[in-house]
Short mmCIF file of C-alpha atoms and ligand atoms in Angstrom, two decimals:
data_model
loop_
_atom_site.label_atom_id
_atom_site.label_comp_id
_atom_site.label_asym_id
_atom_site.label_seq_id
_atom_site.Cartn_x
_atom_site.Cartn_y
_atom_site.Cartn_z
CA UNK A 23 -69.97 -0.84 -55.32
CA UNK A 24 -73.35 -2.45 -55.80
CA UNK A 25 -73.70 -6.09 -56.80
CA UNK A 26 -74.81 -5.17 -60.35
CA UNK A 27 -72.37 -5.98 -63.10
CA UNK A 28 -69.41 -7.09 -61.01
CA UNK A 29 -66.50 -8.11 -63.22
CA UNK A 30 -64.37 -9.57 -60.40
CA UNK A 31 -64.53 -10.52 -56.72
CA UNK A 32 -61.38 -8.56 -55.87
CA UNK A 33 -59.41 -5.97 -57.85
CA UNK A 34 -55.79 -5.75 -56.66
CA UNK A 35 -53.79 -2.68 -57.68
CA UNK A 36 -50.02 -3.22 -57.70
CA UNK A 37 -47.94 -6.34 -58.36
CA UNK A 38 -45.21 -6.13 -55.72
CA UNK A 39 -44.88 -8.69 -52.94
CA UNK A 40 -47.97 -7.21 -51.24
CA UNK A 41 -50.28 -7.34 -54.27
CA UNK A 42 -49.13 -10.77 -55.48
CA UNK A 43 -49.33 -12.36 -52.02
CA UNK A 44 -52.86 -10.97 -51.52
CA UNK A 45 -54.01 -12.03 -54.99
CA UNK A 46 -52.51 -15.52 -54.76
CA UNK A 47 -54.20 -16.15 -51.39
CA UNK A 48 -57.55 -15.00 -52.77
CA UNK A 49 -57.14 -17.04 -55.97
CA UNK A 50 -56.31 -20.11 -53.87
CA UNK A 51 -59.58 -19.57 -51.98
CA UNK A 52 -61.50 -19.58 -55.26
CA UNK A 53 -62.04 -15.82 -55.65
CA UNK A 54 -61.96 -14.27 -59.08
CA UNK A 55 -59.09 -11.77 -58.86
CA UNK A 56 -57.45 -9.36 -61.24
CA UNK A 57 -54.06 -7.72 -60.57
CA UNK A 58 -53.42 -4.39 -62.29
CA UNK A 59 -49.79 -3.25 -62.62
CA UNK A 60 -48.80 0.14 -64.06
CA UNK A 61 -45.34 -0.93 -65.21
CA UNK A 62 -44.60 -3.37 -67.98
CA UNK A 63 -43.01 -5.80 -65.55
CA UNK A 64 -44.10 -7.33 -62.28
CA UNK A 65 -42.48 -6.94 -58.88
CA UNK A 66 -42.49 -3.22 -58.04
CA UNK A 67 -39.52 -2.43 -55.83
CA UNK A 68 -38.35 -6.07 -55.93
CA UNK A 69 -37.96 -6.72 -59.63
CA UNK A 70 -35.43 -7.60 -62.33
CA UNK A 71 -34.67 -6.40 -65.81
CA UNK A 72 -32.52 -7.69 -68.65
CA UNK A 73 -29.09 -6.07 -68.89
CA UNK A 74 -28.73 -4.62 -72.39
CA UNK A 75 -25.14 -5.74 -72.91
CA UNK A 76 -24.80 -9.11 -71.17
CA UNK A 77 -28.41 -10.30 -71.58
CA UNK A 78 -28.43 -11.36 -67.90
CA UNK A 79 -31.47 -10.80 -65.70
CA UNK A 80 -30.31 -8.22 -63.15
CA UNK A 81 -32.18 -7.37 -59.96
CA UNK A 82 -33.03 -3.75 -59.16
CA UNK A 83 -31.11 -4.44 -55.94
CA UNK A 84 -29.98 -7.40 -53.89
CA UNK A 85 -32.79 -8.63 -51.66
CA UNK A 86 -31.83 -10.47 -48.47
CA UNK A 87 -34.42 -12.41 -46.50
CA UNK A 88 -34.15 -14.01 -43.07
CA UNK A 89 -35.36 -17.31 -41.71
CA UNK A 90 -37.96 -15.44 -39.63
CA UNK A 91 -39.75 -14.28 -42.83
CA UNK A 92 -42.53 -16.79 -42.16
CA UNK A 93 -45.35 -15.19 -44.19
CA UNK A 94 -42.99 -14.80 -47.16
CA UNK A 95 -42.11 -18.48 -47.00
CA UNK A 96 -45.81 -19.33 -46.79
CA UNK A 97 -46.40 -17.24 -49.94
CA UNK A 98 -43.46 -18.90 -51.75
CA UNK A 99 -44.75 -22.35 -50.79
CA UNK A 100 -48.23 -21.46 -52.08
CA UNK A 101 -46.92 -20.42 -55.50
CA UNK A 102 -44.54 -23.41 -55.75
CA UNK A 103 -41.35 -21.34 -55.41
CA UNK A 104 -40.12 -22.31 -51.91
CA UNK A 105 -37.17 -24.17 -53.44
CA UNK A 106 -35.98 -20.90 -55.00
CA UNK A 107 -34.96 -19.57 -51.59
CA UNK A 108 -31.54 -20.60 -50.25
CA UNK A 109 -31.66 -20.49 -46.46
CA UNK A 110 -28.55 -20.92 -44.32
CA UNK A 111 -29.07 -23.53 -41.54
CA UNK A 112 -28.01 -20.82 -39.06
CA UNK A 113 -26.52 -17.33 -39.23
CA UNK A 114 -23.10 -17.36 -40.90
CA UNK A 115 -21.65 -13.99 -41.98
CA UNK A 116 -18.15 -13.13 -43.12
CA UNK A 117 -17.05 -9.49 -42.80
CA UNK A 118 -13.98 -7.48 -43.60
CA UNK A 119 -13.56 -4.54 -41.25
CA UNK A 120 -12.08 -1.15 -42.17
CA UNK A 121 -8.56 -2.32 -41.27
CA UNK A 122 -8.92 -5.21 -43.73
CA UNK A 123 -9.33 -7.88 -41.03
CA UNK A 124 -11.57 -10.75 -42.14
CA UNK A 125 -13.70 -12.48 -39.51
CA UNK A 126 -16.64 -14.88 -39.50
CA UNK A 127 -19.67 -14.84 -37.22
CA UNK A 128 -21.23 -18.32 -37.05
CA UNK A 129 -24.08 -19.15 -34.68
CA UNK A 130 -24.29 -22.74 -33.42
CA UNK A 131 -27.58 -24.69 -33.76
CA UNK A 132 -28.86 -23.81 -30.26
CA UNK A 133 -32.21 -22.35 -29.28
CA UNK A 134 -32.35 -18.54 -29.46
CA UNK A 135 -31.07 -16.42 -27.93
CA UNK A 136 -28.35 -18.91 -26.88
CA UNK A 137 -27.34 -19.38 -30.53
CA UNK A 138 -26.73 -15.63 -30.97
CA UNK A 139 -24.96 -15.23 -27.64
CA UNK A 140 -22.74 -18.28 -28.28
CA UNK A 141 -21.96 -17.02 -31.81
CA UNK A 142 -21.03 -13.57 -30.53
CA UNK A 143 -18.87 -15.04 -27.76
CA UNK A 144 -16.88 -17.01 -30.35
CA UNK A 145 -16.64 -14.17 -32.89
CA UNK A 146 -12.96 -13.20 -33.05
CA UNK A 147 -13.79 -9.67 -34.23
CA UNK A 148 -14.75 -8.81 -30.65
CA UNK A 149 -12.67 -8.34 -27.50
CA UNK A 150 -13.65 -9.32 -23.96
CA UNK A 151 -15.52 -6.05 -23.27
CA UNK A 152 -17.57 -6.31 -26.49
CA UNK A 153 -18.50 -9.90 -25.68
CA UNK A 154 -19.69 -9.00 -22.19
CA UNK A 155 -21.76 -6.14 -23.66
CA UNK A 156 -23.77 -8.59 -25.84
CA UNK A 157 -25.37 -10.05 -22.71
CA UNK A 158 -26.87 -6.67 -21.86
CA UNK A 159 -29.33 -7.10 -24.75
CA UNK A 160 -30.79 -10.37 -23.47
CA UNK A 161 -33.23 -8.59 -21.11
CA UNK A 162 -34.44 -5.94 -23.62
CA UNK A 163 -34.96 -8.65 -26.27
CA UNK A 164 -37.06 -10.72 -23.86
CA UNK A 165 -39.11 -7.58 -23.22
CA UNK A 166 -39.51 -7.00 -26.98
CA UNK A 167 -40.82 -10.54 -27.42
CA UNK A 168 -43.32 -10.00 -24.61
CA UNK A 169 -44.42 -6.74 -26.25
CA UNK A 170 -44.98 -8.56 -29.56
CA UNK A 171 -47.12 -11.15 -27.79
CA UNK A 172 -49.28 -8.23 -26.61
CA UNK A 173 -47.87 -7.81 -23.08
CA UNK A 174 -49.90 -4.96 -21.61
CA UNK A 175 -47.92 -1.81 -20.87
CA UNK A 176 -44.61 -3.38 -22.06
CA UNK A 177 -42.39 -1.09 -24.18
CA UNK A 178 -38.97 -2.37 -25.23
CA UNK A 179 -38.06 0.99 -26.84
CA UNK A 180 -39.66 4.41 -26.93
CA UNK A 181 -40.85 6.00 -30.19
CA UNK A 182 -38.72 9.14 -29.83
CA UNK A 183 -35.49 7.15 -29.37
CA UNK A 184 -33.10 6.35 -32.25
CA UNK A 185 -31.53 2.93 -32.79
CA UNK A 186 -28.11 4.28 -31.75
CA UNK A 187 -29.62 5.86 -28.63
CA UNK A 188 -31.23 2.52 -27.71
CA UNK A 189 -28.01 0.55 -28.31
CA UNK A 190 -25.94 2.99 -26.24
CA UNK A 191 -28.57 2.93 -23.48
CA UNK A 192 -28.13 -0.85 -23.38
CA UNK A 193 -24.36 -0.69 -23.12
CA UNK A 194 -23.42 -1.79 -26.65
CA UNK A 195 -19.77 -0.89 -27.29
CA UNK A 196 -18.61 1.18 -30.27
CA UNK A 197 -17.03 -1.87 -31.97
CA UNK A 198 -20.17 -3.99 -31.53
CA UNK A 199 -22.25 -1.18 -32.96
CA UNK A 200 -19.92 -0.61 -35.92
CA UNK A 201 -19.37 -4.27 -36.83
CA UNK A 202 -22.75 -5.75 -36.04
CA UNK A 203 -25.65 -3.52 -35.14
CA UNK A 204 -25.04 -0.72 -37.65
CA UNK A 205 -24.78 -3.04 -40.72
CA UNK A 206 -27.79 -4.98 -39.45
CA UNK A 207 -29.85 -1.83 -38.85
CA UNK A 208 -28.92 -0.43 -42.26
CA UNK A 209 -29.87 -3.70 -43.95
CA UNK A 210 -33.13 -4.12 -42.03
CA UNK A 211 -34.30 -0.49 -41.88
CA UNK A 212 -32.49 1.05 -44.88
CA UNK A 213 -31.68 4.03 -42.72
CA UNK A 214 -28.77 5.07 -40.53
CA UNK A 215 -29.19 3.90 -36.92
CA UNK A 216 -28.51 7.52 -35.94
CA UNK A 217 -31.75 8.50 -37.72
CA UNK A 218 -34.14 5.51 -37.54
CA UNK A 219 -36.43 5.10 -34.54
CA UNK A 220 -35.65 2.18 -32.23
CA UNK A 221 -39.01 0.34 -31.87
CA UNK A 222 -39.11 -1.15 -35.40
CA UNK A 223 -35.46 -2.26 -35.13
CA UNK A 224 -36.06 -3.86 -31.74
CA UNK A 225 -39.07 -5.71 -33.12
CA UNK A 226 -36.99 -6.96 -36.09
CA UNK A 227 -34.28 -8.13 -33.67
CA UNK A 228 -36.85 -9.92 -31.54
CA UNK A 229 -38.16 -11.74 -34.62
CA UNK A 230 -34.64 -12.74 -35.65
CA UNK A 231 -33.96 -14.18 -32.21
CA UNK A 232 -37.34 -15.94 -32.44
CA UNK A 233 -37.90 -19.62 -31.77
CA UNK A 234 -35.57 -21.49 -34.10
CA UNK A 235 -31.82 -21.23 -34.84
CA UNK A 236 -32.68 -20.51 -38.49
CA UNK A 237 -34.78 -17.43 -37.61
CA UNK A 238 -31.65 -15.26 -37.75
CA UNK A 239 -30.16 -17.10 -40.75
CA UNK A 240 -29.77 -15.29 -44.06
CA UNK A 241 -31.85 -16.46 -47.02
CA UNK A 242 -31.06 -15.42 -50.59
CA UNK A 243 -33.23 -15.75 -53.69
CA UNK A 244 -31.54 -18.39 -55.84
CA UNK A 245 -32.92 -16.80 -59.02
CA UNK A 246 -33.37 -13.23 -60.26
CA UNK A 247 -36.43 -11.69 -58.56
CA UNK A 248 -38.59 -12.04 -61.67
CA UNK A 249 -38.09 -15.82 -61.67
CA UNK A 250 -37.88 -16.07 -57.87
CA UNK A 251 -41.46 -15.02 -57.14
CA UNK A 252 -43.06 -12.72 -59.73
CA UNK A 253 -43.52 -15.18 -62.63
CA UNK A 254 -44.44 -18.10 -60.34
CA UNK A 255 -47.07 -15.88 -58.64
CA UNK A 256 -48.49 -14.86 -62.00
CA UNK A 257 -48.69 -18.51 -63.15
CA UNK A 258 -50.37 -19.49 -59.88
CA UNK A 259 -52.98 -16.72 -60.08
CA UNK A 260 -53.74 -17.49 -63.73
CA UNK A 261 -53.94 -21.24 -63.06
CA UNK A 262 -56.56 -20.44 -60.41
CA UNK A 263 -58.77 -18.46 -62.77
CA UNK A 264 -57.34 -14.98 -62.06
CA UNK A 265 -55.79 -12.38 -64.34
CA UNK A 266 -52.60 -10.31 -64.15
CA UNK A 267 -52.48 -7.25 -66.40
CA UNK A 268 -49.31 -5.16 -66.81
CA UNK A 269 -48.88 -1.71 -68.37
CA UNK A 270 -52.21 -0.62 -66.87
CA UNK A 271 -52.34 2.41 -64.56
CA UNK A 272 -55.40 1.93 -62.36
CA UNK A 273 -57.58 4.81 -61.23
CA UNK A 274 -60.28 4.48 -58.59
CA UNK A 275 -63.58 6.30 -59.08
CA UNK A 276 -65.77 6.96 -56.09
CA UNK A 277 -69.36 8.08 -55.94
CA UNK A 278 -69.60 10.30 -52.89
CA UNK A 279 -68.28 8.08 -50.14
CA UNK A 280 -68.86 4.81 -52.02
CA UNK A 281 -66.50 2.88 -54.28
CA UNK A 282 -67.75 3.11 -57.85
CA UNK A 283 -65.34 1.45 -60.26
CA UNK A 284 -61.68 0.98 -61.17
CA UNK A 285 -60.53 2.33 -64.50
CA UNK A 286 -57.95 0.11 -66.16
CA UNK A 287 -57.19 1.96 -69.41
CA UNK A 288 -60.35 1.58 -71.50
CA UNK A 289 -61.86 -1.06 -69.17
CA UNK A 290 -64.16 -0.32 -66.26
CA UNK A 291 -63.79 -2.98 -63.55
CA UNK A 292 -66.24 -3.47 -60.71
CA UNK A 293 -66.19 -5.72 -57.67
CA UNK A 294 -67.09 -5.77 -53.98
CA UNK A 295 -63.47 -5.32 -52.85
CA UNK A 296 -60.52 -3.28 -54.10
CA UNK A 297 -57.07 -3.79 -52.54
CA UNK A 298 -54.62 -0.97 -53.06
CA UNK A 299 -51.13 -2.52 -52.92
CA UNK A 300 -49.37 0.62 -54.17
CA UNK A 301 -46.61 2.41 -52.20
CA UNK A 302 -47.25 5.41 -49.93
CA UNK A 303 -46.14 7.81 -52.69
CA UNK A 304 -48.70 6.49 -55.20
CA UNK A 305 -51.85 6.28 -53.06
CA UNK A 306 -53.27 9.76 -53.63
CA UNK A 307 -52.74 9.46 -57.40
CA UNK A 308 -55.15 6.51 -57.46
CA UNK A 309 -57.99 9.03 -57.13
CA UNK A 310 -58.08 11.35 -60.18
CA UNK A 311 -60.79 13.51 -58.62
CA UNK A 312 -59.01 13.66 -55.26
CA UNK A 313 -59.28 11.20 -52.37
CA UNK A 314 -62.78 10.61 -51.01
CA UNK A 315 -63.48 12.04 -47.54
CA UNK A 316 -62.97 8.77 -45.60
CA UNK A 317 -59.44 8.47 -47.08
CA UNK A 318 -58.29 12.10 -46.85
CA UNK A 319 -56.28 11.73 -43.65
CA UNK A 320 -54.65 8.45 -44.84
CA UNK A 321 -53.65 10.11 -48.14
CA UNK A 322 -52.34 13.22 -46.35
CA UNK A 323 -50.21 11.03 -44.06
CA UNK A 324 -48.94 8.97 -47.02
CA UNK A 325 -47.99 12.15 -48.92
CA UNK A 326 -46.12 13.45 -45.87
CA UNK A 327 -44.09 10.24 -45.44
CA UNK A 328 -40.40 10.55 -46.33
CA UNK A 329 -38.48 7.96 -48.33
CA UNK A 330 -35.03 6.43 -47.98
CA UNK A 331 -32.91 5.45 -51.01
CA UNK A 332 -30.77 2.42 -51.94
CA UNK A 333 -28.03 2.42 -54.58
CA UNK A 334 -26.62 -0.73 -56.15
CA UNK A 335 -23.48 -1.01 -58.25
CA UNK A 336 -23.21 -4.07 -60.50
CA UNK A 337 -19.67 -4.94 -61.56
CA UNK A 338 -18.75 -7.51 -64.16
CA UNK A 339 -15.13 -8.60 -63.54
CA UNK A 340 -12.96 -10.85 -65.68
CA UNK A 341 -12.41 -13.31 -62.78
CA UNK A 342 -13.96 -14.37 -59.45
CA UNK A 343 -12.70 -12.35 -56.47
CA UNK A 344 -14.74 -13.68 -53.54
CA UNK A 345 -15.20 -17.23 -52.36
CA UNK A 346 -18.62 -16.93 -50.71
CA UNK A 347 -21.99 -15.63 -51.83
CA UNK A 348 -21.74 -12.45 -49.76
CA UNK A 349 -19.32 -10.53 -47.59
CA UNK A 350 -20.06 -7.65 -45.21
CA UNK A 351 -18.02 -4.46 -45.63
CA UNK A 352 -18.87 -2.58 -42.40
CA UNK A 353 -17.91 1.09 -42.14
CA UNK A 354 -17.99 1.65 -45.92
CA UNK A 355 -20.55 3.35 -48.18
CA UNK A 356 -21.18 0.01 -49.94
CA UNK A 357 -21.97 -2.17 -46.96
CA UNK A 358 -22.24 -5.57 -48.66
CA UNK A 359 -20.91 -7.31 -51.75
CA UNK A 360 -22.74 -10.28 -53.31
CA UNK A 361 -21.30 -12.61 -55.92
CA UNK A 362 -24.33 -13.35 -58.08
CA UNK A 363 -22.56 -16.28 -59.76
CA UNK A 364 -22.32 -18.02 -56.37
CA UNK A 365 -25.97 -17.15 -55.66
CA UNK A 366 -27.60 -17.81 -59.07
CA UNK A 367 -25.10 -20.12 -60.78
CA UNK A 368 -23.29 -19.68 -64.08
CA UNK A 369 -26.11 -17.86 -65.91
CA UNK A 370 -24.88 -14.74 -64.09
CA UNK A 371 -21.44 -13.29 -63.66
CA UNK A 372 -21.56 -10.02 -61.76
CA UNK A 373 -20.95 -8.67 -58.28
CA UNK A 374 -23.60 -6.48 -56.63
CA UNK A 375 -22.44 -3.88 -54.14
CA UNK A 376 -25.19 -2.40 -52.00
CA UNK A 377 -25.45 0.99 -50.30
CA UNK A 378 -28.50 1.17 -48.02
CA UNK A 379 -29.56 4.53 -46.58
CA UNK A 380 -27.73 5.91 -49.60
CA UNK A 381 -28.84 9.56 -49.41
CA UNK A 382 -25.22 10.78 -49.42
CA UNK A 383 -24.40 9.26 -52.84
CA UNK A 384 -27.55 9.11 -54.96
CA UNK A 385 -26.86 12.64 -56.25
CA UNK A 386 -23.39 11.66 -57.55
CA UNK A 387 -22.77 10.71 -61.20
CA UNK A 388 -22.77 7.02 -62.14
CA UNK A 389 -19.07 7.25 -62.79
CA UNK A 390 -18.36 8.63 -59.32
CA UNK A 391 -20.51 5.95 -57.64
CA UNK A 392 -18.81 3.17 -59.65
CA UNK A 393 -15.35 4.55 -58.73
CA UNK A 394 -16.31 4.68 -55.06
CA UNK A 395 -17.62 1.09 -55.14
CA UNK A 396 -14.57 -0.20 -57.01
CA UNK A 397 -12.16 1.55 -54.62
CA UNK A 398 -13.94 0.16 -51.57
CA UNK A 399 -13.99 -3.34 -53.08
CA UNK A 400 -10.28 -3.29 -53.95
CA UNK A 401 -9.30 -1.96 -50.52
CA UNK A 402 -11.31 -4.67 -48.75
CA UNK A 403 -10.39 -7.47 -51.16
CA UNK A 404 -6.92 -6.85 -52.61
CA UNK A 405 -7.50 -9.73 -55.12
CA UNK A 406 -10.09 -7.51 -56.82
CA UNK A 407 -7.29 -5.04 -57.66
CA UNK A 408 -5.92 -7.51 -60.25
CA UNK A 409 -9.30 -8.05 -61.91
CA UNK A 410 -10.46 -6.06 -64.94
CA UNK A 411 -13.90 -4.45 -64.78
CA UNK A 412 -15.60 -5.31 -68.08
CA UNK A 413 -18.92 -3.62 -67.36
CA UNK A 414 -20.39 -1.53 -64.55
CA UNK A 415 -23.93 -0.25 -63.97
CA UNK A 416 -25.69 1.70 -61.22
CA UNK A 417 -29.28 1.21 -60.09
CA UNK A 418 -30.74 3.99 -57.95
CA UNK A 419 -33.97 3.44 -56.05
CA UNK A 420 -34.68 6.87 -54.52
CA UNK A 421 -37.87 5.67 -52.81
CA UNK A 422 -36.71 2.19 -51.84
CA UNK A 423 -38.41 2.27 -48.43
CA UNK A 424 -40.38 4.66 -46.23
CA UNK A 425 -38.53 6.57 -43.52
CA UNK A 426 -38.59 5.18 -39.99
CA UNK A 427 -37.31 8.41 -38.42
CA UNK A 428 -39.09 9.56 -35.25
CA UNK A 429 -41.89 12.00 -36.09
CA UNK A 430 -43.00 10.37 -39.38
CA UNK A 431 -46.79 10.09 -39.87
CA UNK A 432 -48.49 7.06 -38.32
CA UNK A 433 -48.82 4.09 -40.68
CA UNK A 434 -52.40 3.10 -41.61
CA UNK A 435 -54.06 -0.27 -41.05
CA UNK A 436 -55.41 -2.57 -43.76
CA UNK A 437 -59.03 -1.52 -43.32
CA UNK A 438 -60.10 2.00 -44.29
CA UNK A 439 -63.15 4.20 -43.82
CA UNK A 440 -64.11 3.65 -47.49
CA UNK A 441 -66.26 0.54 -47.55
CA UNK A 442 -64.73 -2.26 -49.66
CA UNK A 443 -61.38 -0.46 -50.06
CA UNK A 444 -58.40 -2.12 -48.35
CA UNK A 445 -54.73 -1.19 -48.11
CA UNK A 446 -51.67 -3.42 -48.46
CA UNK A 447 -47.97 -2.68 -48.91
CA UNK A 448 -44.81 -2.67 -46.82
CA UNK A 449 -45.75 0.74 -45.41
CA UNK A 450 -48.95 -0.51 -43.75
CA UNK A 451 -48.75 -0.76 -39.96
CA UNK A 452 -47.46 -4.28 -39.45
CA UNK A 453 -44.79 -3.12 -36.97
CA UNK A 454 -42.14 -4.36 -39.43
CA UNK A 455 -39.70 -2.21 -41.40
CA UNK A 456 -40.06 -1.68 -45.18
CA UNK A 457 -39.26 -5.23 -46.14
CA UNK A 458 -40.54 -8.13 -48.19
CA UNK A 459 -41.92 -9.70 -45.03
CA UNK A 460 -43.77 -6.49 -44.13
CA UNK A 461 -45.27 -6.39 -47.65
CA UNK A 462 -46.38 -10.05 -47.54
CA UNK A 463 -47.79 -9.79 -44.00
CA UNK A 464 -49.89 -6.83 -45.19
CA UNK A 465 -50.93 -8.68 -48.37
CA UNK A 466 -52.14 -11.67 -46.38
CA UNK A 467 -53.96 -9.43 -43.87
CA UNK A 468 -55.69 -7.61 -46.74
CA UNK A 469 -56.69 -10.91 -48.38
CA UNK A 470 -58.16 -12.15 -45.09
CA UNK A 471 -60.05 -8.87 -44.65
CA UNK A 472 -61.36 -9.19 -48.23
CA UNK A 473 -62.60 -12.72 -47.54
CA UNK A 474 -64.42 -11.46 -44.44
CA UNK A 475 -66.01 -8.63 -46.45
CA UNK A 476 -67.19 -11.05 -49.12
CA UNK A 477 -68.85 -13.52 -46.76
CA UNK A 478 -72.33 -12.01 -47.27
CA UNK A 479 -71.91 -12.24 -51.05
CA UNK A 480 -71.07 -15.96 -51.20
CA UNK A 481 -73.52 -17.82 -53.41
CA UNK A 482 -74.91 -14.71 -55.04
C1 FAD B 530 -32.99 -1.80 -54.04
C2 FAD B 530 -33.85 -2.38 -52.97
C3 FAD B 530 -33.32 -3.33 -52.10
C4 FAD B 530 -34.12 -3.87 -51.09
N1 FAD B 530 -33.61 -4.84 -50.30
C5 FAD B 530 -34.42 -5.49 -49.43
C6 FAD B 530 -33.93 -6.61 -48.70
O1 FAD B 530 -32.76 -6.95 -48.78
N2 FAD B 530 -34.80 -7.29 -47.89
C7 FAD B 530 -36.12 -6.92 -47.78
O2 FAD B 530 -36.87 -7.61 -47.08
N3 FAD B 530 -36.60 -5.84 -48.45
C8 FAD B 530 -35.79 -5.13 -49.27
N4 FAD B 530 -36.27 -4.05 -49.97
C9 FAD B 530 -37.65 -3.60 -49.73
C10 FAD B 530 -38.65 -4.42 -50.53
O3 FAD B 530 -38.28 -4.46 -51.88
C11 FAD B 530 -40.02 -3.76 -50.41
O4 FAD B 530 -40.35 -3.63 -49.05
C12 FAD B 530 -41.12 -4.57 -51.08
O5 FAD B 530 -40.72 -5.01 -52.35
C13 FAD B 530 -42.37 -3.69 -51.20
O6 FAD B 530 -43.40 -4.39 -51.86
P1 FAD B 530 -44.84 -3.75 -52.04
O7 FAD B 530 -45.66 -4.75 -52.73
O8 FAD B 530 -45.30 -3.21 -50.75
O9 FAD B 530 -44.64 -2.45 -52.96
P2 FAD B 530 -44.04 -2.30 -54.43
O10 FAD B 530 -43.00 -3.33 -54.67
O11 FAD B 530 -43.62 -0.88 -54.57
O12 FAD B 530 -45.27 -2.61 -55.40
C14 FAD B 530 -46.24 -1.66 -55.70
C15 FAD B 530 -46.61 -1.76 -57.16
O13 FAD B 530 -47.72 -0.90 -57.41
C16 FAD B 530 -47.59 -0.40 -58.73
N5 FAD B 530 -48.47 0.76 -58.89
C17 FAD B 530 -48.36 1.98 -58.33
N6 FAD B 530 -49.39 2.77 -58.72
C18 FAD B 530 -50.17 2.02 -59.54
C19 FAD B 530 -51.39 2.25 -60.25
N7 FAD B 530 -52.02 3.43 -60.18
N8 FAD B 530 -51.89 1.26 -61.02
C20 FAD B 530 -51.28 0.05 -61.09
N9 FAD B 530 -50.12 -0.22 -60.43
C21 FAD B 530 -49.58 0.74 -59.65
C22 FAD B 530 -46.10 -0.10 -58.82
O14 FAD B 530 -45.69 0.03 -60.17
C23 FAD B 530 -45.50 -1.30 -58.11
O15 FAD B 530 -45.20 -2.33 -59.00
C24 FAD B 530 -35.47 -3.44 -50.95
C25 FAD B 530 -35.98 -2.47 -51.82
C26 FAD B 530 -35.20 -1.95 -52.81
C27 FAD B 530 -35.79 -0.91 -53.73
#
């Protein structure tokens, strides 16, 4: 775009974690930003809505963060919402296995990976053989950390290998895989470890066994997602002179191989930088006359990227049935149950049961999914059998995350061949899986790239 008639410094399309983190960083640095969001609410795939019957704010799915989500915590601190994240001091997870046995994995406050190894050695779910097997991952994890620091020629896992293949190659026993690695891989990758490629999982593991005992600790939003980050981000951007518009489907017009303008309903917006923070499945649609030449291969790859679903069942019961904020249910379709009252406080009263990599059930009726979730809950927690279900809802997110299966198209970088047009979103090549942290890392990278692009325009 030429410098004539600019309406904004940066136009950000999409108000998920990626768009809001990019916009808030730019607003903090004094840039005039506008965020355009097609839906009537903020947050994209991490959002909440009001339940019609109870009036409670309900998330589109439980979002779990980890202590190693450093860029996310930086974003939350910026927008004044860091106190809305409840971080365990160190990893502490209670699970109920398929036989109904309840165990607790607690890692002591030692430097990684000693904290994880000590926690696993003490975990009474494992026998002697399983415990010995844990040590076999110490070497590969060290290698993964070296690879992340840019160690030349170091590969902790190969791209054609699945997570299960990698775990078996490193001697992880069946019980360790079923009780620990499979639930972790499903939660982190939203895909069965038999299908997902190993490198992204290994990188996530290396981050979790990072530098502090809290890197592997679970962190939960203490408020519904709307209040956790979306509204605070909006207030921050507006307080710094920016705008956030909802219910506006943006379209990008190009002039040959140049950015021309962004259509936002009747408005025509112009600025030196546009950041697309839309998901892989919405990129091509940004260009009503087809993608410009420099973006054709990126759009083709985005269109060819598969998605992986998540299903959530929300159950309102007439009494509490669990005594901690979350419990793992390994080996079941619903892999985790969260008690939102223990997470959010008394303004909420439901349980959320989560099925990641939920391709096998998203085609079932709501009734069938609710029955499945209720059966699994009652089998794992017999106390739930005495409770009365007063309300039950299902939330399906068919395109919750992009597929990490071997053979998927390469993920693009932040910078593109179209001058002034940057990409953000969890699907950008950050090396991380489709997570909040991946989205925020990409948002911050895009904001930094935008600042670099604008340097020549300062003081215009
Ligand atoms: C049910 C569920 C559970 C999850 N659980 C976890 C978890 O436990 N931990 C974790 O880290 N991650 C989790 N994730 C993944 C996480 O939610 C995503 O990785 C992250 O929210 C992606 O953010 P984003 O900004 O990249 O994209 P999005 O959130 O998809 O935001 C993109 C936005 O762009 C908007 N948009 C699209 N086209 C246009 C247009 N033309 N004009 C204007 N706006 C447009 C969309 O409406 C959307 O709001 C989960 C996801 C789901 C769905």
